Coordinates of C-alpha atoms in Angstrom, one line a residue:
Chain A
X30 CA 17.4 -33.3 -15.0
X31 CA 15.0 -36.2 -14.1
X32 CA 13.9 -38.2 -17.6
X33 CA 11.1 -40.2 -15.3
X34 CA 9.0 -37.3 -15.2
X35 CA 5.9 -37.9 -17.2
X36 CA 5.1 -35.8 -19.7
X37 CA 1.7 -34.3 -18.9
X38 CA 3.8 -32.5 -15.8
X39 CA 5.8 -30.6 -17.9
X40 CA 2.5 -28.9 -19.0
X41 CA 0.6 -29.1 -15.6
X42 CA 3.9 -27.5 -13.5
X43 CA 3.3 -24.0 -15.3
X44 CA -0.2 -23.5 -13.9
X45 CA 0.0 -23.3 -9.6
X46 CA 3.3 -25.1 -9.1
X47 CA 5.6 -22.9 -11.2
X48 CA 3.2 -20.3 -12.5
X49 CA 5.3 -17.7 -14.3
X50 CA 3.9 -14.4 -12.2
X51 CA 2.9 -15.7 -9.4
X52 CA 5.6 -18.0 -8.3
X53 CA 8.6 -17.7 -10.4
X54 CA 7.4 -13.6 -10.2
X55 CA 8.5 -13.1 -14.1
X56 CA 6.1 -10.9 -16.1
X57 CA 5.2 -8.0 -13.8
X58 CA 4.9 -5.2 -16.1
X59 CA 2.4 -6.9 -18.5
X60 CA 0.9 -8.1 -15.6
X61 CA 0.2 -5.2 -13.6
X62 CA -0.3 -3.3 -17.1
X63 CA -3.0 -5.2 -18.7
X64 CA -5.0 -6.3 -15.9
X65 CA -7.6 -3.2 -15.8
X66 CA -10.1 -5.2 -17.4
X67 CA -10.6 -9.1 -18.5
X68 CA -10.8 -8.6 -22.3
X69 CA -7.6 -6.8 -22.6
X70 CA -6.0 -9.7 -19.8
X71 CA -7.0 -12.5 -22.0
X72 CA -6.1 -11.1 -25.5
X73 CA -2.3 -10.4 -23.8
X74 CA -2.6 -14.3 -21.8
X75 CA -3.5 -16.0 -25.6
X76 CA -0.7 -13.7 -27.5
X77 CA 2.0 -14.6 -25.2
X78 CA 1.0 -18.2 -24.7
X79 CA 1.2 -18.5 -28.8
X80 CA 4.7 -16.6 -29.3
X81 CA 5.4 -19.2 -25.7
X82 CA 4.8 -22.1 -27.5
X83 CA 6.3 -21.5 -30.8
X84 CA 9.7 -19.7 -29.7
X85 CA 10.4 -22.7 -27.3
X86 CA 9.3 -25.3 -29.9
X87 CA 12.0 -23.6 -32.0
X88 CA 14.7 -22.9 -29.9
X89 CA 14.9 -26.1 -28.8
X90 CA 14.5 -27.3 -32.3
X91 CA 17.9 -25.3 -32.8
X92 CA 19.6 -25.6 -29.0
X93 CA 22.4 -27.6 -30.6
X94 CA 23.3 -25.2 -33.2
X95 CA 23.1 -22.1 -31.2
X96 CA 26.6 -21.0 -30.3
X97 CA 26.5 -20.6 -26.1
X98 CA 27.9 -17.5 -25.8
X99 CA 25.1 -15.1 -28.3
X100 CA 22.2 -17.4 -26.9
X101 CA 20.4 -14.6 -25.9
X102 CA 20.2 -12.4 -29.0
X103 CA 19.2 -15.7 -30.8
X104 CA 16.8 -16.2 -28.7
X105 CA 15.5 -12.5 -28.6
X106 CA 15.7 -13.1 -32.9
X107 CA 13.3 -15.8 -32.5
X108 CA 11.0 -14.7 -30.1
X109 CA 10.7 -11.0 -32.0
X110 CA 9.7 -12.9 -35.2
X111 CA 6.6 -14.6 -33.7
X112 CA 5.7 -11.6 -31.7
X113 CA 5.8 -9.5 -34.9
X114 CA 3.6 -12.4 -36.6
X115 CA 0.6 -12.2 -33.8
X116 CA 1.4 -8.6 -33.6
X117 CA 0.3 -8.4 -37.2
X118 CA -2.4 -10.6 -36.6
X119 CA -4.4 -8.6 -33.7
X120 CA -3.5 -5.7 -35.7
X121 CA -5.6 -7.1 -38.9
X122 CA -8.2 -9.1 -36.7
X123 CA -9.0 -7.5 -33.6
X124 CA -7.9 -3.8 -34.0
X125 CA -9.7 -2.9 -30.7
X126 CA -7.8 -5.5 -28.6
X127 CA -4.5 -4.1 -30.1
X128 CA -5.2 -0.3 -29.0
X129 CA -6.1 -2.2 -25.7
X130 CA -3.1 -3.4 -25.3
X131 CA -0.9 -0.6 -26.3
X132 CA 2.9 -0.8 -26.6
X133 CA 2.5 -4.2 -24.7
X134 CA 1.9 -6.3 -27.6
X135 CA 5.1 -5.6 -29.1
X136 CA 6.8 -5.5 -25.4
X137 CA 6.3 -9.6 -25.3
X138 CA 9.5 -9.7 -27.1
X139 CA 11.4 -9.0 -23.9
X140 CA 8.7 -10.4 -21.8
X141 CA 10.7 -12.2 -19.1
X142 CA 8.4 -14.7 -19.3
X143 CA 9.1 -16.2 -22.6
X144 CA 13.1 -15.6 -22.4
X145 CA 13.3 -17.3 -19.3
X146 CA 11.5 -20.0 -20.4
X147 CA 13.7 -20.3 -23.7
X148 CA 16.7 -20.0 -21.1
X149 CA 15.6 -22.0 -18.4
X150 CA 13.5 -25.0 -20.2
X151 CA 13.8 -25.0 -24.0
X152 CA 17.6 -24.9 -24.7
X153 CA 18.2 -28.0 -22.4
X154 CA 15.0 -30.2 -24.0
X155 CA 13.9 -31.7 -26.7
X156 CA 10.9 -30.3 -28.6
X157 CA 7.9 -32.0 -27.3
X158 CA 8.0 -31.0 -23.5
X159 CA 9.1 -28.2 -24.5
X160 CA 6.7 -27.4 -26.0
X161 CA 4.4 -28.5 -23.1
X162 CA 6.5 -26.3 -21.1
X163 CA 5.3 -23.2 -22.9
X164 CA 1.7 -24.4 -23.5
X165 CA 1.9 -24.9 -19.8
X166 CA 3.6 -22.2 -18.6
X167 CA 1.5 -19.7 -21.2
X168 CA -1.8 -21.2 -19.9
X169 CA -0.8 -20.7 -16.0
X170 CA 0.4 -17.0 -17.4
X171 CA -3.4 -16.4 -18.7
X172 CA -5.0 -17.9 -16.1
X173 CA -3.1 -15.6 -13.4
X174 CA -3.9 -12.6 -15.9
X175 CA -7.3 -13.5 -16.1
X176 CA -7.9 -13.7 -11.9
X177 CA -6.1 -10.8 -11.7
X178 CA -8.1 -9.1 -14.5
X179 CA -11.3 -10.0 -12.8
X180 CA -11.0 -9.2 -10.1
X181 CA -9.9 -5.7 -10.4
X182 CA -12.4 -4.6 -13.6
X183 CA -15.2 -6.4 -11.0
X184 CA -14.1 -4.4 -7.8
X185 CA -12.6 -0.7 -9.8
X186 CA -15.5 -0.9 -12.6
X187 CA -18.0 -2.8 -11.5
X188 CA -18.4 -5.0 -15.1
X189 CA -17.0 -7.9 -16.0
X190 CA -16.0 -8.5 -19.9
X191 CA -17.3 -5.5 -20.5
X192 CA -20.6 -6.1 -19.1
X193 CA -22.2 -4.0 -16.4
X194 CA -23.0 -6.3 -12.9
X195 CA -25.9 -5.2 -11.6
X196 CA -24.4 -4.7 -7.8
X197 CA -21.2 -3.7 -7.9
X198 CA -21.7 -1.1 -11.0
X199 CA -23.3 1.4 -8.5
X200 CA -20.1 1.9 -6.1
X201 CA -17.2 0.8 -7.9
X202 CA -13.5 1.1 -5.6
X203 CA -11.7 3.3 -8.4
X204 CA -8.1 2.0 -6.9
X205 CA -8.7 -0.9 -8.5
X206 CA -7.8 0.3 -11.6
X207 CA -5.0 2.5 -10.6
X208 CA -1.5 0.7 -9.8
X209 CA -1.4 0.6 -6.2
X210 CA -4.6 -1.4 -6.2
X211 CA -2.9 -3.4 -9.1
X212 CA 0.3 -4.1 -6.9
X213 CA -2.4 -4.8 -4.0
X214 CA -4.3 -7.5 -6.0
X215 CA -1.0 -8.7 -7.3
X216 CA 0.6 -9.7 -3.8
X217 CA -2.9 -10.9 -2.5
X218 CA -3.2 -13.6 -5.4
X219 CA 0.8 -14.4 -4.6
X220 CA -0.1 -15.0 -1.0
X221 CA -2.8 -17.3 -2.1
X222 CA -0.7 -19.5 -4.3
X223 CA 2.1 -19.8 -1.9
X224 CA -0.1 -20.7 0.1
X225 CA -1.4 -23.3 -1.9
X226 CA 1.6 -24.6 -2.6
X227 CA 3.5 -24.7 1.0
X228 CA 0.2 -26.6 1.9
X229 CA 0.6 -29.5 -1.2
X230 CA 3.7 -30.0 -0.4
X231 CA 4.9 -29.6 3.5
X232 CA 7.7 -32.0 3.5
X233 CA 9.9 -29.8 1.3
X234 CA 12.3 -27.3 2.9
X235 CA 11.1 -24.1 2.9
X236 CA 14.5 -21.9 2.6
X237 CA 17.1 -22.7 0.9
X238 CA 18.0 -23.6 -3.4
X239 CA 15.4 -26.9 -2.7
X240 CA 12.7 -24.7 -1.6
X241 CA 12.9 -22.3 -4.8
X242 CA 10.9 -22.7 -8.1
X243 CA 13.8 -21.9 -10.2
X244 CA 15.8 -24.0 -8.2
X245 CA 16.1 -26.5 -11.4
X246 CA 17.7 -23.6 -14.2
X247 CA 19.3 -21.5 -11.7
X248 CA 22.6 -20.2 -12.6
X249 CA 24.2 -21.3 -9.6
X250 CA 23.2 -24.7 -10.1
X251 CA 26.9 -25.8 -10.4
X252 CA 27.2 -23.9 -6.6
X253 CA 24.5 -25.6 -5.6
X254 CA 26.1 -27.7 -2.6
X255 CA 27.6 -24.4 -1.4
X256 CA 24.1 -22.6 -1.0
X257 CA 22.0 -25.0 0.8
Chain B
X10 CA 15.6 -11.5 52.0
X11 CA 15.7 -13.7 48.7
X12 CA 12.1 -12.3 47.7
X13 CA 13.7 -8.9 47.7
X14 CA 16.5 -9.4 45.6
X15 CA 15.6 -9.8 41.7
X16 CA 17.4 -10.1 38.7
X17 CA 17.0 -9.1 36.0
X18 CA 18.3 -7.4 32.6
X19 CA 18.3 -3.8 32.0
X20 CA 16.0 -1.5 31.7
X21 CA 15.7 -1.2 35.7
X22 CA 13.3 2.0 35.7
X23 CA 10.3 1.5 34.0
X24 CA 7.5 4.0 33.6
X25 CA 3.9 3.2 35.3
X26 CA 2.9 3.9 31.8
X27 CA 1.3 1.5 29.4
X28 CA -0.2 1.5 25.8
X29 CA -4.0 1.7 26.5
X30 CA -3.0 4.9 29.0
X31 CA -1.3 6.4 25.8
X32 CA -4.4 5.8 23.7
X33 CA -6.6 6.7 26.3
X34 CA -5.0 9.8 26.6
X35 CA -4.8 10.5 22.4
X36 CA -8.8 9.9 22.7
X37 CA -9.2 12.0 25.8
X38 CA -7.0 14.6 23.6
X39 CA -9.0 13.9 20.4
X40 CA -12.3 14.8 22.6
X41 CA -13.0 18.3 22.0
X42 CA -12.2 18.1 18.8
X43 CA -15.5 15.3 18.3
X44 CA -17.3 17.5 20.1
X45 CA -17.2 20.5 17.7
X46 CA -17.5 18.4 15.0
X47 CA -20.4 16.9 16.4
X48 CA -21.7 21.0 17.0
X49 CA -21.0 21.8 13.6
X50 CA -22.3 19.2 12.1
X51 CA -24.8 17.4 13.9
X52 CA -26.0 14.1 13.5
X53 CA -24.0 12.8 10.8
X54 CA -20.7 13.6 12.7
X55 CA -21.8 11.1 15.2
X56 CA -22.7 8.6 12.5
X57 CA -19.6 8.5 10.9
X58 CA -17.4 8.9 14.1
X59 CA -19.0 5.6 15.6
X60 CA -19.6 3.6 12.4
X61 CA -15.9 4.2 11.6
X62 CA -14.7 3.5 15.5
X63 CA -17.0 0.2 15.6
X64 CA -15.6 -1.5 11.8
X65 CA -12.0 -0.4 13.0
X66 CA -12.5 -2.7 16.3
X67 CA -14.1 -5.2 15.0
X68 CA -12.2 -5.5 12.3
X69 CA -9.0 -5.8 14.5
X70 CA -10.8 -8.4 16.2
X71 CA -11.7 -10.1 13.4
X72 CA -8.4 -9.9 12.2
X73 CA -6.4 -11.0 15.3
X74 CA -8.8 -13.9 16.0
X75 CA -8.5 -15.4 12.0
X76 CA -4.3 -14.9 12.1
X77 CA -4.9 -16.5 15.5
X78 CA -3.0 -13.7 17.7
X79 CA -3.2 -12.5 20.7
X80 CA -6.1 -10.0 20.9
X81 CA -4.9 -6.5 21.0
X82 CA -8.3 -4.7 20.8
X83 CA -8.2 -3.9 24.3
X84 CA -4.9 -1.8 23.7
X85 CA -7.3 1.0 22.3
X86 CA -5.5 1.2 19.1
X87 CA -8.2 0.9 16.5
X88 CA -10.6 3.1 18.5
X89 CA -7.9 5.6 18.1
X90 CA -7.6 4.8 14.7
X91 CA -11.3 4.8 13.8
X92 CA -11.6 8.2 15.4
X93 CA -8.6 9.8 13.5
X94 CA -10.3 8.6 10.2
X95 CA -13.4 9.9 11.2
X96 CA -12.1 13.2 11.6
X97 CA -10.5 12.9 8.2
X98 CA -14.2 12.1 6.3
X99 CA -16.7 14.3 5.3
X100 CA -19.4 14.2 7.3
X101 CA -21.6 13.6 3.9
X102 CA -19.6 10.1 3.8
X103 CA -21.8 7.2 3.2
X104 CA -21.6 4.7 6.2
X105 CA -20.0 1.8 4.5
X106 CA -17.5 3.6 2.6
X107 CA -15.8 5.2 6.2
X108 CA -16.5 1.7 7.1
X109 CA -14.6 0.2 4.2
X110 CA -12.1 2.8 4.8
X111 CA -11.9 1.5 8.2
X112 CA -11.2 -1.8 7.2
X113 CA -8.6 -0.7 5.1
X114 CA -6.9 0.9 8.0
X115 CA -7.0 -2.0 10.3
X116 CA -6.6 -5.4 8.2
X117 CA -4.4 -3.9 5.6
X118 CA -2.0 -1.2 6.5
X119 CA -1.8 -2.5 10.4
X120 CA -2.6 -6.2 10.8
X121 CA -1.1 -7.1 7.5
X122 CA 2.6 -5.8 8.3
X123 CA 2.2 -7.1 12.0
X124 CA -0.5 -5.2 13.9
X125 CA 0.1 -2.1 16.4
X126 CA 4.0 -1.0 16.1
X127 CA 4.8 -2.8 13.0
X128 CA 2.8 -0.6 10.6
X129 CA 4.9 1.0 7.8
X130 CA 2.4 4.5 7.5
X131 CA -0.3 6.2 9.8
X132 CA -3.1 3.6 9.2
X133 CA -6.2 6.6 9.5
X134 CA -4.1 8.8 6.8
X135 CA -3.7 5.9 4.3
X136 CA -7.1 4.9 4.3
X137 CA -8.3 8.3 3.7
X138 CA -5.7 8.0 1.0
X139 CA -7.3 4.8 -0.2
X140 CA -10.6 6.4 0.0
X141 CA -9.9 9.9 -1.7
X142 CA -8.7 7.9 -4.7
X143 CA -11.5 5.0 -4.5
X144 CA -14.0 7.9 -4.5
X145 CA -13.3 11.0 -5.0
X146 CA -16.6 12.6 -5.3
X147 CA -17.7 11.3 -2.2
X148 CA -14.3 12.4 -0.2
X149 CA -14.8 15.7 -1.8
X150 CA -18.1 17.0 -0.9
X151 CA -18.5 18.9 1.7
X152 CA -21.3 20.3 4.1
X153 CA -22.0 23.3 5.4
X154 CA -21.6 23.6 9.0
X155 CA -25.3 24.0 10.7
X156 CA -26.2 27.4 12.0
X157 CA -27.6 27.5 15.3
X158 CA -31.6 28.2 15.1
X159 CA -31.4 28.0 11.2
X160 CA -34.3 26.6 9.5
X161 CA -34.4 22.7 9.2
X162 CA -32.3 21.7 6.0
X163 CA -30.4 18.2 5.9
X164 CA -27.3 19.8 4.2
X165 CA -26.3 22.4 2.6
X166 CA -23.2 21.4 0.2
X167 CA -20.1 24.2 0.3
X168 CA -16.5 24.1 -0.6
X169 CA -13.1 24.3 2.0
X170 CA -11.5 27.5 2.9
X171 CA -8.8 25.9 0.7
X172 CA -10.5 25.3 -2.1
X173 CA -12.0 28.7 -1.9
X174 CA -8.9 30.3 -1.6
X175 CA -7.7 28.4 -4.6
X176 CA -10.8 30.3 -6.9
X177 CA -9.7 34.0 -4.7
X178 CA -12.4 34.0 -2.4
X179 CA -10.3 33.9 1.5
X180 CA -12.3 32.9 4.8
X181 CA -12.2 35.3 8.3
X182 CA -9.4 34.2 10.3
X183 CA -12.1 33.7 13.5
X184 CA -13.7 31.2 11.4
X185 CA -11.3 29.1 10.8
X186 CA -10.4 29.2 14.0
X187 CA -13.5 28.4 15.2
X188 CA -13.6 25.8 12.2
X189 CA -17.9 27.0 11.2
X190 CA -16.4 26.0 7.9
X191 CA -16.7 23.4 5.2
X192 CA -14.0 20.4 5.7
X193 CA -13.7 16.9 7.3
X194 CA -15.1 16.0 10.5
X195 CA -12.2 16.7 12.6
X196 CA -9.7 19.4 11.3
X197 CA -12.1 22.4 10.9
X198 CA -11.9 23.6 14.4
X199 CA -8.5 24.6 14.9
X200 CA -9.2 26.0 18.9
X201 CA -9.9 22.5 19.8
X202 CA -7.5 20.5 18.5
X203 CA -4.7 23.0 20.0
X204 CA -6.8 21.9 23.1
X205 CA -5.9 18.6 22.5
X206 CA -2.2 19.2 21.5
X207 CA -2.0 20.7 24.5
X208 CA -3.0 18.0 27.2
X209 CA -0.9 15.4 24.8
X210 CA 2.5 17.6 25.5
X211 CA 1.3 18.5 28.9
X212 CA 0.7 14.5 29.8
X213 CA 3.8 13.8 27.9
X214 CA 2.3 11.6 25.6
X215 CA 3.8 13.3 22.5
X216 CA 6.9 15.5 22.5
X217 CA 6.1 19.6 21.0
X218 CA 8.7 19.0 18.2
X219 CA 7.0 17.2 16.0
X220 CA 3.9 19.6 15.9
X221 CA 5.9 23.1 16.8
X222 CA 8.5 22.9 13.9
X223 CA 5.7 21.2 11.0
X224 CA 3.5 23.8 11.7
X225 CA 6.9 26.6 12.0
X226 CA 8.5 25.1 8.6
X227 CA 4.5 25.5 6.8
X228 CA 4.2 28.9 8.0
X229 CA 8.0 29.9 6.8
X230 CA 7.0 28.7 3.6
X231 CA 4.3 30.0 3.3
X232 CA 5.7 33.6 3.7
X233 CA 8.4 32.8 1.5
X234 CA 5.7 31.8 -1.3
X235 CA 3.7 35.0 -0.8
X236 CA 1.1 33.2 1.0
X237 CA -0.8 34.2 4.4
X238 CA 1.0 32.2 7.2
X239 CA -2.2 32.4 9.4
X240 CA -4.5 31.7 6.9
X241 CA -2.6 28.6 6.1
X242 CA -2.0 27.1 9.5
X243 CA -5.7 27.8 10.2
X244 CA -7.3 25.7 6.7
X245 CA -7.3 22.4 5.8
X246 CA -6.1 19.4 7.7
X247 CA -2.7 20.9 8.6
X248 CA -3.2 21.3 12.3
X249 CA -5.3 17.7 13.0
X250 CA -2.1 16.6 10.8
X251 CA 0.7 17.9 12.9
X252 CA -0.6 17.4 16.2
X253 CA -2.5 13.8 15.9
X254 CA -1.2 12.3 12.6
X255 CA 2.6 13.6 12.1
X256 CA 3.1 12.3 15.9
X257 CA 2.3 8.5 15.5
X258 CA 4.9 6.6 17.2
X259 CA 5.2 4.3 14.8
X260 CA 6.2 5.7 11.7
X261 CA 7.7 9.1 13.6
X262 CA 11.5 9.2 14.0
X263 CA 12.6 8.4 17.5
X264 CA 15.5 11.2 18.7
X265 CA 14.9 14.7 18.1
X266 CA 17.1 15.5 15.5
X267 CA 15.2 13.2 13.5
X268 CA 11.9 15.0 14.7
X269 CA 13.8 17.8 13.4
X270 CA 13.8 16.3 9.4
X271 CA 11.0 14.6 9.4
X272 CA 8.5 17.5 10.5
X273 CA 10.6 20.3 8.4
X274 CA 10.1 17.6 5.4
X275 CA 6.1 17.8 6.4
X276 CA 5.8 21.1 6.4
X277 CA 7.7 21.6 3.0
X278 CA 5.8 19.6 1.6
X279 CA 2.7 20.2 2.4
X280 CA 3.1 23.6 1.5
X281 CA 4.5 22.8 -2.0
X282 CA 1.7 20.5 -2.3
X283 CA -0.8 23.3 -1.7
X284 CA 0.6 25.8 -3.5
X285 CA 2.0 24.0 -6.8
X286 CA 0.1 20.7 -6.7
X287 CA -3.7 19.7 -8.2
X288 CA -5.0 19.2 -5.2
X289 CA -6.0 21.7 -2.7
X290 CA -5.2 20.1 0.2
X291 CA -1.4 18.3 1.2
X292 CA -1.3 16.9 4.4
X293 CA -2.1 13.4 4.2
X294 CA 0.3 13.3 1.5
X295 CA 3.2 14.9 2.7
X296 CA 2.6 13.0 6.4
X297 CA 2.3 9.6 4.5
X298 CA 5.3 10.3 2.1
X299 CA 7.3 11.3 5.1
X300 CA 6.5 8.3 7.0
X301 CA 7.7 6.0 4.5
X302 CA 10.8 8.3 5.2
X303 CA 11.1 7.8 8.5
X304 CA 13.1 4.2 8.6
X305 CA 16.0 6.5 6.5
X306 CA 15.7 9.4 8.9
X307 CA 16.4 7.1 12.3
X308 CA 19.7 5.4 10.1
X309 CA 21.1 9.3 9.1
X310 CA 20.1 10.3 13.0
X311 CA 21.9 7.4 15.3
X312 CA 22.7 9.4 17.9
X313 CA 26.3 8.5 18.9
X314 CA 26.9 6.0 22.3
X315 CA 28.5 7.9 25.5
X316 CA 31.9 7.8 25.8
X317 CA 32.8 6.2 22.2
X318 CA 35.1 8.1 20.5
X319 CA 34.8 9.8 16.7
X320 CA 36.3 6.9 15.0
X321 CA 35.6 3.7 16.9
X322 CA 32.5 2.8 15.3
X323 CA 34.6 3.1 11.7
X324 CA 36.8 0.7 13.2
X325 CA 34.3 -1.8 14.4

């Protein structure tokens, strides 16, 4: 792992570079779930960026005492506490974001998002970046959720937050809202970030382990001279 | 002598044929059919027919010249295109929604996956699709056809045979035939699309299987459910479906066994779409499910090499 990176790109990577859904393609099901309108996309960006941040802090606060081989279902312990904590909290708080978001509130405990992150970042750093990592990593989640979100309440409903526009409320594109507009939006936005990020950096390869954002926690990485 | 001798790879024989003769021929085919739509329903069929025909070329165009392709606009392709969603529209349709559909057609179901040859479904029928489900009021109000020397009225709004079959109420045979009833553009008049269907097989352009066994396999189930075969074959989009839509190249399987599936698997469908299903109508559905199909069909059909015995390709 390379110690000269500064800090601030643990937290900027999870935004375009590495962005959970769009790049590293973790988190569909939320994704394409919650994105119908912007409120519900932003309650379910800030809930999993908060259980992302405190379940990596913590796990990497205890990566030397979990035992390797039942990592997972400590990790899945961890990470179903703080759900269960902002579960209660939008429950008590914002009653009308929670019957937004349905059974997907409590479904952030095996969001692939915040294991993967536990798996990939926060068992093999110390506390601070990792913590970055998940601020990051929950911030480029929302932000994606958010796009995504607008996109398809501005096109399907023709509002935006709930408010009516004044143009595209008279004709709104129903398929928007159903999943095959969903999945259409989705691999649009994925096009666009690839794109950005083939452009920002050409001189990479483009196949190959070096090309791909998990390259660094793969599970191969031990193969890695093999599968070049 | 060495200007006469040329080498080259196989194939040797090649056919004078090319793609903008196909087209031209599907639009020659699809003629008669515009022209009873534009009878039945007047002014608005030619509306729709060339607002839909012009956003399909020019988004083609549009879309070539931004991926910075070669221009296939000449090929005919979306004209053919635009014109087969027209006839899938109701001639209420507001311009720039067939013209969104049309866009849909071209930029994302053909150019997207490669442009002409490449796409995965019939680009017309999944832009209707697109459409139906975008807005469904507007796909689903129809017009009465115009009677000749009526009085002047702009439209007069009626349901489809099908949908007045599904409430008990069943349309004359000679009607449907001669399609002076509700529907989109295209599929009402039955006598002119055979027309068409005709002059494709006759010109070679499309084999009869295809069509012959889709619209065989609907009218066998048909019986079998208890429903009139006729009746059936006549309503809806079934016979624009399995004579200009089922028959696309593209997303049709290639030897005739395949043919074989893939239309018997339209026809079923279609008529358990119609008689079980919510919707009234099943074409579109059961054409665009099968073409997804199709890549599966052409792997089960590989029709064995001449003079390779039953076990060498097990071996190899």
């Amino acid at each position: 792992m390379s110690e000269q990176k500064p800090l601030y790109r643990e937290f900027t990577k999870g935004i375009i570079k590495e962005n959970p859904v769009l790049c590293l393609v973790l988190g569909t099901c939320p994704t394409l779930a919650v994105t119908t309108g912007v409120k519900s996309a932003l309650g379910m960006g800030a809930a999993a960026t908060i259980v992302l941040v405190c379940s990596n802090s913590v796990i990497s606060l205890l990566r030397r005492v979990i035992p390797e081989r039942v990592r997972i279902p400590c990790y899945i312990t961890v990470i179903a506490a703080f759900v269960t904590v902002v579960q209660m909290l939008v429950k008590a708080y914002a009653p009308s974001l929670d019957k937004a978001l349905g059974v997907y509130l409590p479904l952030i405990v095996v969001n692939c998002i915040i294991l993967g992150r536990a798996e990939m970042f926060a068992s093999k750093h110390p506390v601070l970046p990792s913590a970055l990592d998940g601020l990051g990593m929950g911030v480029g989640f929302t932000a994606a959720l958010v796009l995504m979100g607008t996109i398809r309440e501005v096109l399907g409903a023709g509002s935006w937050f709930g408010l009516r526009l004044p143009l595209a409320g008279s004709h709104p594109i129903l398929i928007f809202l159903m999943p095959p507009g969903g999945f259409f939006v989705f691999g649009m936005l994925m096009a666009a970030a690839n794109r950005l990020n083939t452009r920002s950096r050409r001189h990479t390869p483009e196949s190959g382990c070096a090309a791909c954002p998990m390259n660094e926690a793969c599970a191969k990485a031990h193969e890695k001279k093999e599968c070049t | 002598m060495e200007d006469k001798l040329i080498l080259s790879p196989s194939p040797h024989l090649r056919a004078k044929t090319n793609t903008t003769r196909i087209m031209l021929d599907v639009l020659i085919a699809l003629a008669p059919a515009a022209v009873a739509s534009m009878l039945l329903y007047g002014f608005h069929a030619l509306v729709v027919l060339a607002d839909t025909v012009l956003a399909a070329v020019a988004a083609e165009w549009i879309s070539r010249k931004v991926m910075k392709r070669e221009n296939t606009v000449g090929d005919l392709s979306a004209v053919v295109t635009g014109v087969l969603l027209a006839f899938n529209l109701p001639p209420s349709i507001h311009p720039l929604t067939a013209a969104f559909g049309a866009v849909v057609a071209i930029v994302v179901v053909k150019q997207m996956f490669g442009g002409i040859g490449c796409n995965f479904v019939n680009p017309a029928l999944a832009a209707r699709i697109v459409l139906l489900t975008s807005f469904p009021k507007a796909m689903t109000s129809w017009t009465a056809p115009i009677k000749l020397g009526s009085a002047k009225i702009d439209a007069v709004s009626c349901a489809t045979p099908l949908a007045l079959h599904a409430s008990g109420e069943d349309t004359p045979l000679m009607k449907l035939f001669l399609g002076t009833t509700g529907g989109c553009l295209g599929e009402t008049c039955a006598l002119a699309l055979i027309i068409g269907g005709i002059y494709l097989v006759f010109r070679r352009v499309i084999s009869p299987v295809i069509p012959l066994v889709y619209l065989s396999t609907a009218a066998a189930v048909s019986l079998l459910l208890g429903e009139d075969p006729l009746f059936q074959l006549l309503s809806g989009g079934l016979m624009l479906g399995a004579i200009f839509m089922a028959t696309d190249y593209t997303t049709s399987p290639m030897n005739t066994s395949g043919k074989v599936i893939y239309a018997v698997g339209c026809g079923v469908l279609t008529m358990v779409i119609r008689v079980f299903g919510n919707l009234p109508e099943g074409v579109s559905f059961s054409i665009l499910l099968m073409n997804i199909l199709t890549p599966l069909i052409e792997r089960a059909t590989v029709p064995k090499p001449f003079g390779e015995g039953r076990h060498s390709r097990e071996k190899a």
